[in-house]
PDB file of C-alpha atoms in Angstrom:
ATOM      1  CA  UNK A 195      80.506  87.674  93.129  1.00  0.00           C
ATOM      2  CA  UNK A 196      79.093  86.995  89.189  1.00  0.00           C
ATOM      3  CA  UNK A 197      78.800  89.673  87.896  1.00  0.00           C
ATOM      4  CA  UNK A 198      78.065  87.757  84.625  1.00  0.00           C
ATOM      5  CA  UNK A 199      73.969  90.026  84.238  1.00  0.00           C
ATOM      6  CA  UNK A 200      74.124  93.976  84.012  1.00  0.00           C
ATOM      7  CA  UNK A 201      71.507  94.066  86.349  1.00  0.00           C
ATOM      8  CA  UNK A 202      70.978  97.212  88.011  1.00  0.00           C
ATOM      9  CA  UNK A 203      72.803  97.873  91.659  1.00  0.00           C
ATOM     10  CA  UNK A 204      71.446 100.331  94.135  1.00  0.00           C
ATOM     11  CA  UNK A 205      73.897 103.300  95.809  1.00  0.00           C
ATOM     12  CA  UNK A 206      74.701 100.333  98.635  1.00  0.00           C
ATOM     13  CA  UNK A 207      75.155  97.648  96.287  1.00  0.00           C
ATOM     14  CA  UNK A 208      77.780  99.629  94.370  1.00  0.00           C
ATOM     15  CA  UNK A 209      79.991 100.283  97.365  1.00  0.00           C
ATOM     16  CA  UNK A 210      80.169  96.804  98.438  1.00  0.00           C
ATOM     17  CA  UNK A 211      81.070  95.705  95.091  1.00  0.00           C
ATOM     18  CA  UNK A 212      83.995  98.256  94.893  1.00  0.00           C
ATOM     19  CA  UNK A 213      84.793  97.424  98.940  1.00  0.00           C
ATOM     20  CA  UNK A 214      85.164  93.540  98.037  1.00  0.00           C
ATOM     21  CA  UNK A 215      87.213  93.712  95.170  1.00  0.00           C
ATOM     22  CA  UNK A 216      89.562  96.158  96.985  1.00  0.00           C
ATOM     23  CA  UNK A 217      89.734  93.841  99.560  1.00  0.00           C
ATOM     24  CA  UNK A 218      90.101  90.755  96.908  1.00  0.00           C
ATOM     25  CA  UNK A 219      92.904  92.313  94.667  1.00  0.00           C
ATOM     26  CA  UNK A 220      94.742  93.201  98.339  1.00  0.00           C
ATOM     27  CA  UNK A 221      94.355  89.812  99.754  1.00  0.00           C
ATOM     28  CA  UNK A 222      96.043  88.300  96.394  1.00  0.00           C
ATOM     29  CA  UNK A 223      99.107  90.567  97.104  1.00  0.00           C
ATOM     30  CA  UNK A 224      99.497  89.487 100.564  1.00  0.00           C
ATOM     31  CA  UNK A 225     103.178  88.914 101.705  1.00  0.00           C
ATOM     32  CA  UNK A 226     103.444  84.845 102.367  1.00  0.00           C
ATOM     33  CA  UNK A 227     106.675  85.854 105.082  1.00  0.00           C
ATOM     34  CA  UNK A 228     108.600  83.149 102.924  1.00  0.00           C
ATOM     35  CA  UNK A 229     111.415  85.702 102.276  1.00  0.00           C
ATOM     36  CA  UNK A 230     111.430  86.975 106.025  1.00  0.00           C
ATOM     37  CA  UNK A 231     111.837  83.087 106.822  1.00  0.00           C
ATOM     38  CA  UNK A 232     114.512  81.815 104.386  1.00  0.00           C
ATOM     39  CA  UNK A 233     116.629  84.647 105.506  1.00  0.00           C
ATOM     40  CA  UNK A 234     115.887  85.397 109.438  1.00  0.00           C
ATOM     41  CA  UNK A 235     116.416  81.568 109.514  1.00  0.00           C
ATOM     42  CA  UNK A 236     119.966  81.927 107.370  1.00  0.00           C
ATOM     43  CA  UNK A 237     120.985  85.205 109.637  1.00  0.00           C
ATOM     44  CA  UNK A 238     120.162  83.704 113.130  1.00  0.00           C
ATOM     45  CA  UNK A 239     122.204  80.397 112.718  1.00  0.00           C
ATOM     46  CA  UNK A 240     125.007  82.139 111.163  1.00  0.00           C
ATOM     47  CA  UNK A 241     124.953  85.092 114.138  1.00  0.00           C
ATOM     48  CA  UNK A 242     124.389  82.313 116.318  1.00  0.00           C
ATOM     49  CA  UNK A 243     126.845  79.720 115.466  1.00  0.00           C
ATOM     50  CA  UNK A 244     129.615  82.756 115.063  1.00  0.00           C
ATOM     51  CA  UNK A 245     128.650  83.301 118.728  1.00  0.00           C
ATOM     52  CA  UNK A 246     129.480  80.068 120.067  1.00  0.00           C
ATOM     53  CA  UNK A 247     132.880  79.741 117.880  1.00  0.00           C
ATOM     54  CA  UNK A 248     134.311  82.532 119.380  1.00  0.00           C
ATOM     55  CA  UNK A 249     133.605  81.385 122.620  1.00  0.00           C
ATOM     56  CA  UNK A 250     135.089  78.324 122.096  1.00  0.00           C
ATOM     57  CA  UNK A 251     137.945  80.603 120.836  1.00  0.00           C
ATOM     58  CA  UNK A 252     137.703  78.647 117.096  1.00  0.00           C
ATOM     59  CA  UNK A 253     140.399  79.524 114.557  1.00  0.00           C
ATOM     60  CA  UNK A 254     137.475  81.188 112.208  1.00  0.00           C
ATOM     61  CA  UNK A 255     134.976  82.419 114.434  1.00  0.00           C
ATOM     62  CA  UNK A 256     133.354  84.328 110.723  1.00  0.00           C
ATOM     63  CA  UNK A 257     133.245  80.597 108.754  1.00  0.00           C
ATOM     64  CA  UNK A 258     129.442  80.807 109.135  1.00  0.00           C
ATOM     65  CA  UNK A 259     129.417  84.424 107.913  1.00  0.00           C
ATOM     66  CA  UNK A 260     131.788  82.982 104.848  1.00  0.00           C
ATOM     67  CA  UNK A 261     129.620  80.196 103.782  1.00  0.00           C
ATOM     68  CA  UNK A 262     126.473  82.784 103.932  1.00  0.00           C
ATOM     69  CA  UNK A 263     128.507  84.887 101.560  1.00  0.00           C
ATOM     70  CA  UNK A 264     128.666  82.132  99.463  1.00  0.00           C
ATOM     71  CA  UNK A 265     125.072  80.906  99.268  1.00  0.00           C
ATOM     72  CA  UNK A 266     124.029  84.298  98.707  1.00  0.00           C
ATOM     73  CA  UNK A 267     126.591  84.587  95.941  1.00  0.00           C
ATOM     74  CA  UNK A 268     125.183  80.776  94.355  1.00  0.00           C
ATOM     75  CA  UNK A 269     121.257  82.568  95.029  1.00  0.00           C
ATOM     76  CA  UNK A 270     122.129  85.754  93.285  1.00  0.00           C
ATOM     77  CA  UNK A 271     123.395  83.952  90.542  1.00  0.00           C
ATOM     78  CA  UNK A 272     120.809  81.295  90.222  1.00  0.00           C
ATOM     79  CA  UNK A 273     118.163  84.563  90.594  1.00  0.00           C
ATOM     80  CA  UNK A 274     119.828  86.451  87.308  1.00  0.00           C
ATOM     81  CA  UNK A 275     120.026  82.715  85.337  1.00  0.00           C
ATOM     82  CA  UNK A 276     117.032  81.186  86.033  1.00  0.00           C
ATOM     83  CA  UNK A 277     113.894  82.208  84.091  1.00  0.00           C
ATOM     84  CA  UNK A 278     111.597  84.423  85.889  1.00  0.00           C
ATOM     85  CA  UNK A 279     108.652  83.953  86.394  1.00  0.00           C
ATOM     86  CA  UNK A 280     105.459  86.502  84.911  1.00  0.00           C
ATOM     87  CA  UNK A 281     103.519  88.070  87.617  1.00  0.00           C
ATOM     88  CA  UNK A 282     100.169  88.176  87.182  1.00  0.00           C
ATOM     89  CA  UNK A 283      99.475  91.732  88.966  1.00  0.00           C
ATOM     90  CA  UNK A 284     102.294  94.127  89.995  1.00  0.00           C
ATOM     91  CA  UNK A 285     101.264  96.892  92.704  1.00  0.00           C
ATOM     92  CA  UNK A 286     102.784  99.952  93.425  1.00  0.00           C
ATOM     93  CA  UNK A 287     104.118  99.108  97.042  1.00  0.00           C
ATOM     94  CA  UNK A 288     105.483  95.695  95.509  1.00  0.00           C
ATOM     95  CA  UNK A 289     107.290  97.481  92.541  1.00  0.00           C
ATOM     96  CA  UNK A 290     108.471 100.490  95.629  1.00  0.00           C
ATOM     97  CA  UNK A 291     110.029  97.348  97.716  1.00  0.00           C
ATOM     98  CA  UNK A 292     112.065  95.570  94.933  1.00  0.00           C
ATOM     99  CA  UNK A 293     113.704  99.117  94.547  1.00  0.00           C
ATOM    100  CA  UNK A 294     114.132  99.941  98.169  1.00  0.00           C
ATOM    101  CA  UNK A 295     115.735  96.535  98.351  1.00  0.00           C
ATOM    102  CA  UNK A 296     117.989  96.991  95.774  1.00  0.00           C
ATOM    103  CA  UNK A 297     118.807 100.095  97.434  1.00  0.00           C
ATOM    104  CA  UNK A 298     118.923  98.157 100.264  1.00  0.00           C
ATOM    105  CA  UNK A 299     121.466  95.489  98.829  1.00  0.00           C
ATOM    106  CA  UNK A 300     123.806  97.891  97.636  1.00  0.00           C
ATOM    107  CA  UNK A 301     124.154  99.505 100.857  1.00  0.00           C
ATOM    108  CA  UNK A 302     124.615  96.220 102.678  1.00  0.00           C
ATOM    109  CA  UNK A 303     127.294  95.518  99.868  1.00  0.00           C
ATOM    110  CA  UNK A 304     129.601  98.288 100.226  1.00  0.00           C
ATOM    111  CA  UNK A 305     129.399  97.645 104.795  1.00  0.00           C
ATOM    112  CA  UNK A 306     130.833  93.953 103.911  1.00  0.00           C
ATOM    113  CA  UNK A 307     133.317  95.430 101.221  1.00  0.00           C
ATOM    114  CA  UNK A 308     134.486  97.912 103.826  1.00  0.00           C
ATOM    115  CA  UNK A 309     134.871  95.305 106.243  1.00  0.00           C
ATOM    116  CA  UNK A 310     136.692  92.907 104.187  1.00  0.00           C
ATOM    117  CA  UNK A 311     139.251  95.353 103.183  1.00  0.00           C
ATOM    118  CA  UNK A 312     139.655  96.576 106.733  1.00  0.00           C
ATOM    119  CA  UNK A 313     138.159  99.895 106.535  1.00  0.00           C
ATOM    120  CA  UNK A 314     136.259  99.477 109.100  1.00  0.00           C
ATOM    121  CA  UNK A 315     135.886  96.833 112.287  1.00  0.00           C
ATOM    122  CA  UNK A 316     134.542  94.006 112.395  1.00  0.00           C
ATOM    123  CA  UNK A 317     132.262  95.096 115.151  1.00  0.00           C
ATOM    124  CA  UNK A 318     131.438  98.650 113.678  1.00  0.00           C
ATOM    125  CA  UNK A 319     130.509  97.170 110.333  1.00  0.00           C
ATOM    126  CA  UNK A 320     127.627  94.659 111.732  1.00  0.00           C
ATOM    127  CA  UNK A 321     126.251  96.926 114.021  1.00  0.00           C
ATOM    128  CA  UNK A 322     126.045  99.203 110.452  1.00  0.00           C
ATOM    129  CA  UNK A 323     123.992  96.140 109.229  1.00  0.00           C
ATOM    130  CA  UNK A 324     121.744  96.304 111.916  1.00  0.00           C
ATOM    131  CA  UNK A 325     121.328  99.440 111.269  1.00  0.00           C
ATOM    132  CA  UNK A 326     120.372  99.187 107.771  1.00  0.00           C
ATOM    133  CA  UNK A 327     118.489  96.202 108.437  1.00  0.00           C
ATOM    134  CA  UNK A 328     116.009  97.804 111.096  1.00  0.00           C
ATOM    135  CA  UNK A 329     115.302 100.929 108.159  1.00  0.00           C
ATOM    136  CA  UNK A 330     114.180  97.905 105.615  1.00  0.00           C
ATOM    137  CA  UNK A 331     111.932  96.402 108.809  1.00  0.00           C
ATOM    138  CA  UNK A 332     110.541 100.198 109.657  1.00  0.00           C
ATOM    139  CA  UNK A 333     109.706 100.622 106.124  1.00  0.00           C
ATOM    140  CA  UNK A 334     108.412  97.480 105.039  1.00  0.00           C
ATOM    141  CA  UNK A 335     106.417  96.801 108.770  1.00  0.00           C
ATOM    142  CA  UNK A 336     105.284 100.749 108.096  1.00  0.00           C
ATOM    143  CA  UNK A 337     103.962  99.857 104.366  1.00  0.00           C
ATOM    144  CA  UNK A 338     102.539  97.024 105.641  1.00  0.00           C
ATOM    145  CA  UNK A 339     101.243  98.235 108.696  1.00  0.00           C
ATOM    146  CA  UNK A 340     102.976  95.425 110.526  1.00  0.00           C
ATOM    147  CA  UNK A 341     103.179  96.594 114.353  1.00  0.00           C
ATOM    148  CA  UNK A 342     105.545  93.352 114.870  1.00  0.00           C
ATOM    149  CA  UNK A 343     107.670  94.010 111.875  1.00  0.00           C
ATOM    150  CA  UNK A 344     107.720  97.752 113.704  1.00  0.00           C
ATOM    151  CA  UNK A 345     108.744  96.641 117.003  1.00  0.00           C
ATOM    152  CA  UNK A 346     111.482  94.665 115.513  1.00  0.00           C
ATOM    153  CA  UNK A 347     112.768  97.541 113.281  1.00  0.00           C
ATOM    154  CA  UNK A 348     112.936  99.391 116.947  1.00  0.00           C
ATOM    155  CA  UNK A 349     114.593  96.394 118.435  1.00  0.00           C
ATOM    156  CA  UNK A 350     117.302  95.937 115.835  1.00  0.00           C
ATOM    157  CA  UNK A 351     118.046  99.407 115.910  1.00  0.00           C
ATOM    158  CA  UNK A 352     118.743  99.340 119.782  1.00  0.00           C
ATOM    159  CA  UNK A 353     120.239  95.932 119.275  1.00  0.00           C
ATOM    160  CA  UNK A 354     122.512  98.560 117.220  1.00  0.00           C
ATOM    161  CA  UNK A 355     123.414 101.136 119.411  1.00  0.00           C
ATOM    162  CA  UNK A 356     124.198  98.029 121.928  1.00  0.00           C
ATOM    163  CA  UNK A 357     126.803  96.589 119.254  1.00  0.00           C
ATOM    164  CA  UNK A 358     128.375 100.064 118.744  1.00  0.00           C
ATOM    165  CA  UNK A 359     128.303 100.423 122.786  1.00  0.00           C
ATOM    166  CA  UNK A 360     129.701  96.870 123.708  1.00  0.00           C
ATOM    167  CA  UNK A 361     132.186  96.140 120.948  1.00  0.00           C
ATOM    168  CA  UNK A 362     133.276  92.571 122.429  1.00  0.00           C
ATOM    169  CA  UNK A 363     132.205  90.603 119.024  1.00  0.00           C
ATOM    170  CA  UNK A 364     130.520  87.897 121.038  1.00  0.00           C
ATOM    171  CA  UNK A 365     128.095  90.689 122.054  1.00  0.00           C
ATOM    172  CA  UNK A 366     127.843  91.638 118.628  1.00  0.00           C
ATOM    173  CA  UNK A 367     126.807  88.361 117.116  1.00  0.00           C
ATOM    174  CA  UNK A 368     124.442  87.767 119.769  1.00  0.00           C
ATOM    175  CA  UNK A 369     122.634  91.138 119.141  1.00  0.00           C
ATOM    176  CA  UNK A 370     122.458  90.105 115.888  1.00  0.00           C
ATOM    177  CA  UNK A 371     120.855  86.970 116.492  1.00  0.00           C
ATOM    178  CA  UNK A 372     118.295  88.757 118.685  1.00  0.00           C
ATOM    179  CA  UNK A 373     117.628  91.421 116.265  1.00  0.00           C
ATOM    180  CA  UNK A 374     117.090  88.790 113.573  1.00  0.00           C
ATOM    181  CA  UNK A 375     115.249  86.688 116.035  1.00  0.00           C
ATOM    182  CA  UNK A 376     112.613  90.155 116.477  1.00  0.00           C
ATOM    183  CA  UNK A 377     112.909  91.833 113.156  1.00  0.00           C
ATOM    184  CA  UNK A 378     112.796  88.463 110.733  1.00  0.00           C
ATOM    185  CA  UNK A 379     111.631  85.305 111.812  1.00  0.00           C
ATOM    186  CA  UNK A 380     108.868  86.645 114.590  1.00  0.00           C
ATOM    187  CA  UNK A 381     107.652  89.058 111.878  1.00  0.00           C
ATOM    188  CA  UNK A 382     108.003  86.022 108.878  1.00  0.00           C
ATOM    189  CA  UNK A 383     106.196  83.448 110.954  1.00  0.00           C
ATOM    190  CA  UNK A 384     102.886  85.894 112.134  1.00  0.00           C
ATOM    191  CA  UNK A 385     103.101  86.816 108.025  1.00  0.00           C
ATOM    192  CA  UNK A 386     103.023  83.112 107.612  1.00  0.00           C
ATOM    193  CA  UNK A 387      99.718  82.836 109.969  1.00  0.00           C
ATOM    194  CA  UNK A 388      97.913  85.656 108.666  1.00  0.00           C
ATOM    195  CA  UNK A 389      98.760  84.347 104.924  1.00  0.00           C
ATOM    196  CA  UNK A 390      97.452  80.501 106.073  1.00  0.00           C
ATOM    197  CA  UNK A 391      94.294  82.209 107.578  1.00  0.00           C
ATOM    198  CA  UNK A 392      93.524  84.058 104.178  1.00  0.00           C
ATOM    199  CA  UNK A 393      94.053  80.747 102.361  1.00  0.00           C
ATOM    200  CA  UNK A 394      91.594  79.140 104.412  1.00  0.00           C
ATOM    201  CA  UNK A 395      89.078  81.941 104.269  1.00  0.00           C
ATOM    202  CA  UNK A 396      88.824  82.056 100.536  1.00  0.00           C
ATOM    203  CA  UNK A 397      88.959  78.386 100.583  1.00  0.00           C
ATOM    204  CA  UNK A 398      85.452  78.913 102.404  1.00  0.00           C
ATOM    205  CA  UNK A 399      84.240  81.301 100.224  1.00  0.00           C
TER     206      UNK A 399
ATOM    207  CA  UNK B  83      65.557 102.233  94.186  1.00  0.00           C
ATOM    208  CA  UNK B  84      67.305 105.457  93.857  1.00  0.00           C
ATOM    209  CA  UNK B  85      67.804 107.319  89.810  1.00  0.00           C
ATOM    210  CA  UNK B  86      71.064 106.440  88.728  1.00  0.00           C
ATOM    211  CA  UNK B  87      70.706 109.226  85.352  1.00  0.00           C
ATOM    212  CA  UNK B  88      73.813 110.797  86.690  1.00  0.00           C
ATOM    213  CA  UNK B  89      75.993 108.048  87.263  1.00  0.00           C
ATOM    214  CA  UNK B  90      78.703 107.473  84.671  1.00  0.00           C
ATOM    215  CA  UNK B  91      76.659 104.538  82.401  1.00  0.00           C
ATOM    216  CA  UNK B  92      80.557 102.932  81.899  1.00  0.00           C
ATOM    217  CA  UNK B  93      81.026 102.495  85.112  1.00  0.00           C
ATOM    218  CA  UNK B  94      77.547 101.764  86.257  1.00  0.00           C
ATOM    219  CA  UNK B  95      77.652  98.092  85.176  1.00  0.00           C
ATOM    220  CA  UNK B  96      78.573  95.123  87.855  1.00  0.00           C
ATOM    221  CA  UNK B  97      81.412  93.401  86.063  1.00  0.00           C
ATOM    222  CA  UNK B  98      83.069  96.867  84.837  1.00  0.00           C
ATOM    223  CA  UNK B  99      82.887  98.270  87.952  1.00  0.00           C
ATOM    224  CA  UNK B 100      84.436  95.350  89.631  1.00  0.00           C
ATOM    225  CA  UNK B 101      87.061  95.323  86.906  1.00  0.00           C
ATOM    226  CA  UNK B 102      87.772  98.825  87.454  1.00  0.00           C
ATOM    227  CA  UNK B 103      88.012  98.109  91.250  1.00  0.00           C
ATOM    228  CA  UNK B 104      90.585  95.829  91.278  1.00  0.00           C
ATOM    229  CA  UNK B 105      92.954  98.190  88.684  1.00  0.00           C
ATOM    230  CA  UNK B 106      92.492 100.547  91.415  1.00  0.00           C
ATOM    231  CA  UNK B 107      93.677  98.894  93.819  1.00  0.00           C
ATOM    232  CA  UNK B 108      97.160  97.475  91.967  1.00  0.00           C
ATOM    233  CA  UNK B 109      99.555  98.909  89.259  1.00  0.00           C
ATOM    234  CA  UNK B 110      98.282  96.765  86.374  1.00  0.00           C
ATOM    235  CA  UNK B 111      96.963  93.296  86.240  1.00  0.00           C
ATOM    236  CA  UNK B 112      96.747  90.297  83.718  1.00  0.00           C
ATOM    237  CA  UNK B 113      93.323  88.768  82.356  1.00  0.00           C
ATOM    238  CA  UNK B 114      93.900  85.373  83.838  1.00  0.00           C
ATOM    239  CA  UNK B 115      94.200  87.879  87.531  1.00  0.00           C
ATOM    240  CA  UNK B 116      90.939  89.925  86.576  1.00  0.00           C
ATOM    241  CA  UNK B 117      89.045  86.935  85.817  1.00  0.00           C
ATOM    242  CA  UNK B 118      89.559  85.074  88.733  1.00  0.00           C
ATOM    243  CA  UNK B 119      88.634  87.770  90.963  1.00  0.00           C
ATOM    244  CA  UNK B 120      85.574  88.638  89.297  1.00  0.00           C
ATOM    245  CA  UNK B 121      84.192  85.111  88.498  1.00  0.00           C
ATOM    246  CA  UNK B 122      83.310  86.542  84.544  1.00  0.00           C
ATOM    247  CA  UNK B 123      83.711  84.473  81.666  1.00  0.00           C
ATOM    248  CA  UNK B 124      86.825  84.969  79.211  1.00  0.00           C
ATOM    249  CA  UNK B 125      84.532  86.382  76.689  1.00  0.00           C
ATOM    250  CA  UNK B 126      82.212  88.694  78.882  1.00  0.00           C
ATOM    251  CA  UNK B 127      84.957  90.153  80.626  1.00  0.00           C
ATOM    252  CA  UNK B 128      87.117  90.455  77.067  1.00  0.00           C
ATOM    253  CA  UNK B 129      83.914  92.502  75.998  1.00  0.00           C
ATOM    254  CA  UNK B 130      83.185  94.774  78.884  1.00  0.00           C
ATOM    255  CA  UNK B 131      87.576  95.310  79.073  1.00  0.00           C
ATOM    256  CA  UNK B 132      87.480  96.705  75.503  1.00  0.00           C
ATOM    257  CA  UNK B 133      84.095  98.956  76.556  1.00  0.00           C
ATOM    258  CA  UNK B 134      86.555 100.489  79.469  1.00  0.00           C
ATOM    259  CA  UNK B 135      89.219 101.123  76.664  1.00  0.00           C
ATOM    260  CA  UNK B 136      87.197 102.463  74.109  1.00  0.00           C
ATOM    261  CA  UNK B 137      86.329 104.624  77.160  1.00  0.00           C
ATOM    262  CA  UNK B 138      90.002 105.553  77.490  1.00  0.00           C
ATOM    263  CA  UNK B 139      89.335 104.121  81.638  1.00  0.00           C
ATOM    264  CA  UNK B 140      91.881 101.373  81.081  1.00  0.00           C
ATOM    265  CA  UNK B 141      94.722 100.459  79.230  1.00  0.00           C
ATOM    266  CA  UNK B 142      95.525  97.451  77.276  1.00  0.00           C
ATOM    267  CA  UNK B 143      98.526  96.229  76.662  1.00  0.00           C
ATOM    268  CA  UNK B 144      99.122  92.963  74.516  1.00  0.00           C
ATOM    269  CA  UNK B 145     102.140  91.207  74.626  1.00  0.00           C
ATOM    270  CA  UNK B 146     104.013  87.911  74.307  1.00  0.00           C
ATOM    271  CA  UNK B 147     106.279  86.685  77.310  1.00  0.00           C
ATOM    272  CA  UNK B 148     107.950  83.179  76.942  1.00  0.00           C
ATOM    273  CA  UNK B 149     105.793  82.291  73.969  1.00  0.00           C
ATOM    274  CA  UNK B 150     102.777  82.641  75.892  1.00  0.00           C
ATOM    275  CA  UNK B 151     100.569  85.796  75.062  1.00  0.00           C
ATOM    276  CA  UNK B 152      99.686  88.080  77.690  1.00  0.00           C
ATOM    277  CA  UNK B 153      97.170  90.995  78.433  1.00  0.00           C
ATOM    278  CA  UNK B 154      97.678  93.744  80.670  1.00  0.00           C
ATOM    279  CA  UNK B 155      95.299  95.789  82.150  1.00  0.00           C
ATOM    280  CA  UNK B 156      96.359  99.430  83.532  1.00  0.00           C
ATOM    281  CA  UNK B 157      94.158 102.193  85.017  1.00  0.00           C
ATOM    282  CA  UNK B 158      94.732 105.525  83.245  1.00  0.00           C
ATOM    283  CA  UNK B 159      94.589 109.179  85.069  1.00  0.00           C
ATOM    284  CA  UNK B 160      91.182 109.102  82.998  1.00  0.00           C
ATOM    285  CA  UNK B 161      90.191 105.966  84.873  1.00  0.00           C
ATOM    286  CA  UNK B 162      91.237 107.517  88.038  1.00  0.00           C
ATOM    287  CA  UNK B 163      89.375 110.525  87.903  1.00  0.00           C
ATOM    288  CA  UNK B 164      86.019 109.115  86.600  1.00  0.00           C
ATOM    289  CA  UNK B 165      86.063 106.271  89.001  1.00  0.00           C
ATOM    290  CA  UNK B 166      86.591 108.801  92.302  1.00  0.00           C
ATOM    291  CA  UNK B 167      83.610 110.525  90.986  1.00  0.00           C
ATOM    292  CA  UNK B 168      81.452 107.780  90.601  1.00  0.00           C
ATOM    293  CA  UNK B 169      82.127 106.497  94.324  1.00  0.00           C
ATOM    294  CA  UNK B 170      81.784 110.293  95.043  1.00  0.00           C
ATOM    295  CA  UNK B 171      78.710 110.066  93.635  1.00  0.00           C
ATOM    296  CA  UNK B 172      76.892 107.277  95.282  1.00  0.00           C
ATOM    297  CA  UNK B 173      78.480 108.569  98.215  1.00  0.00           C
ATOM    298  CA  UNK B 174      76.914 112.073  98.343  1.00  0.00           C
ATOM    299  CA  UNK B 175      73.469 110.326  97.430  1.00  0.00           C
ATOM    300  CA  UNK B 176      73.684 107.531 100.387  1.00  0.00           C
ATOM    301  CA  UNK B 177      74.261 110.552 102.399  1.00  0.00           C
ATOM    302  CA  UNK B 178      71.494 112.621 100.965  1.00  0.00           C
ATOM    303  CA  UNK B 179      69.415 110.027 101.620  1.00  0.00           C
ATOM    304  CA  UNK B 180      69.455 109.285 105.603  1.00  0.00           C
TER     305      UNK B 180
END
């Protein structure tokens, strides 16, 4: 579109002007799944890799979960330090996710604190993270009208009954790593795809 | 070519209504955002922006981030209203006339 002359639009003309740049200013705000990635990726190969140590009956079965800890403590850092970056447009669902996920955060703050000081198992306290983690999937996959991000929100939350079921903590971390597997990197990569296809589209255009 | 006499004459102009299109669809957006989705020239669009202020449609907010100046455009209620009209508008008539 150029709309560089005030010529005159018709009734019809109008409407498809306002339809395509609804549809532009949306596409620009499309999630890119990069966050779903980094993470799901992180989560599954620490669920994963706690898995396997305890079945090998390792010393620190949770050294995976410790150096996660860590990296998120060097990102959160590096996030407050570094200088951010403007954003060219801000929308209403963006600005309603950075505060659900701070919400978010602070819940899944207090479920490690509680486990690190023994208030509550081990076992109990991840299949509480599940459990938060499948509301931030159901809202986010509901926003976005995501029916995989859904379907993994439903997933993680059985994977969370499961864990609360079958305490053993080798079930555990493998319900994890499924419900990461469905709810993160399944969602992240058909993000990815749809965000690749848009590229190309307007690429065309 | 139907008579456009009660169409709001702000909006009933290509690039504003495509401006005021995209602030509908987002909170707020930056020039650099509004001019790459509707192709205008910096000083075409600057013109027909301060038309949907003087209008009280938008809001304008100029700023400097980083040492870099910035403008932000923001629908207002104003903006809201006048804009659901004027699709209302065009609407009723499209259906009028089938």
């Amino acid at each position: 579109m150029t709309p560089e002359q005030d010529k005159p639009m018709t009734g019809q003309e109008s409407l498809d002007l306002i339809q395509s740049m609804i549809n532009s200013a949306k596409e620009s705000t499309v999630n890119k799944g990069d966050g779903f990635l980094v993470w799901g990726w992180m989560l599954f190969i620490c669920a994963v890799s706690s898995a396997v140590l305890i079945y090998t009956d390792y010393a620190s079965p949770f050294l995976p979960w410790n150096i996660f800890m860590l990296v998120c403590v060097i990102m959160l850092i590096y996030g407050i330090v570094k200088p951010r970056k403007i954003p060219r447009v801000r929308t209403y669902m963006g600005d309603l996710f950075r505060n659900f996920a701070t919400g978010f955060y602070i819940c899944v703050f207090i479920v490690v604190f509680a486990m690190n000081f023994n208030t509550v198992s081990t076992s109990i306290a991840f299949a509480f993270l599940l459990m938060l983690y499948g509301l931030m999937m159901y809202v986010m996959g509901v926003s976005m009208k995501q029916r995989a991000m859904i379907a993994g929100a439903v997933i993680t939350w059985l994977c969370c009954i499961a864990s609360l079921l079958m305490a053993k903590l080798i079930f555990v971390m493998s319900f994890t790593a499924l419900a990461v597997l469905a709810g993160y990197l399944i969602p992240g990569y058909i993000l990815r795809t749809e965000w690749k296809k848009q590229q190309q589209s307007e690429k065309v255009r | 070519m139907m008579d456009f006499k009660e169409l709001d004459p702000v909006l009933h102009s290509q690039l504003r209504l495509a401006i005021m299109s995209v602030l509908i669809s987002v909170k707020e957006a930056e020039f650099t955002f509004l001019k790459e989705k509707t192709n205008a020239t910096a000083g075409n669009l600057s013109v027909q922006i301060n038309k949907l202020k003087d209008a009280e449609y938008i809001e304008v907010i100029k700023q400097f981030k980083e040492n870099y100046p910035q403008t932000i455009c923001k629908i207002t209620p104003k903006g809201i209203t006048a804009f659901e009209e004027y699709v209302k508008s065009i609407q009723s008539y499209l259906n009028t006339g089938k």
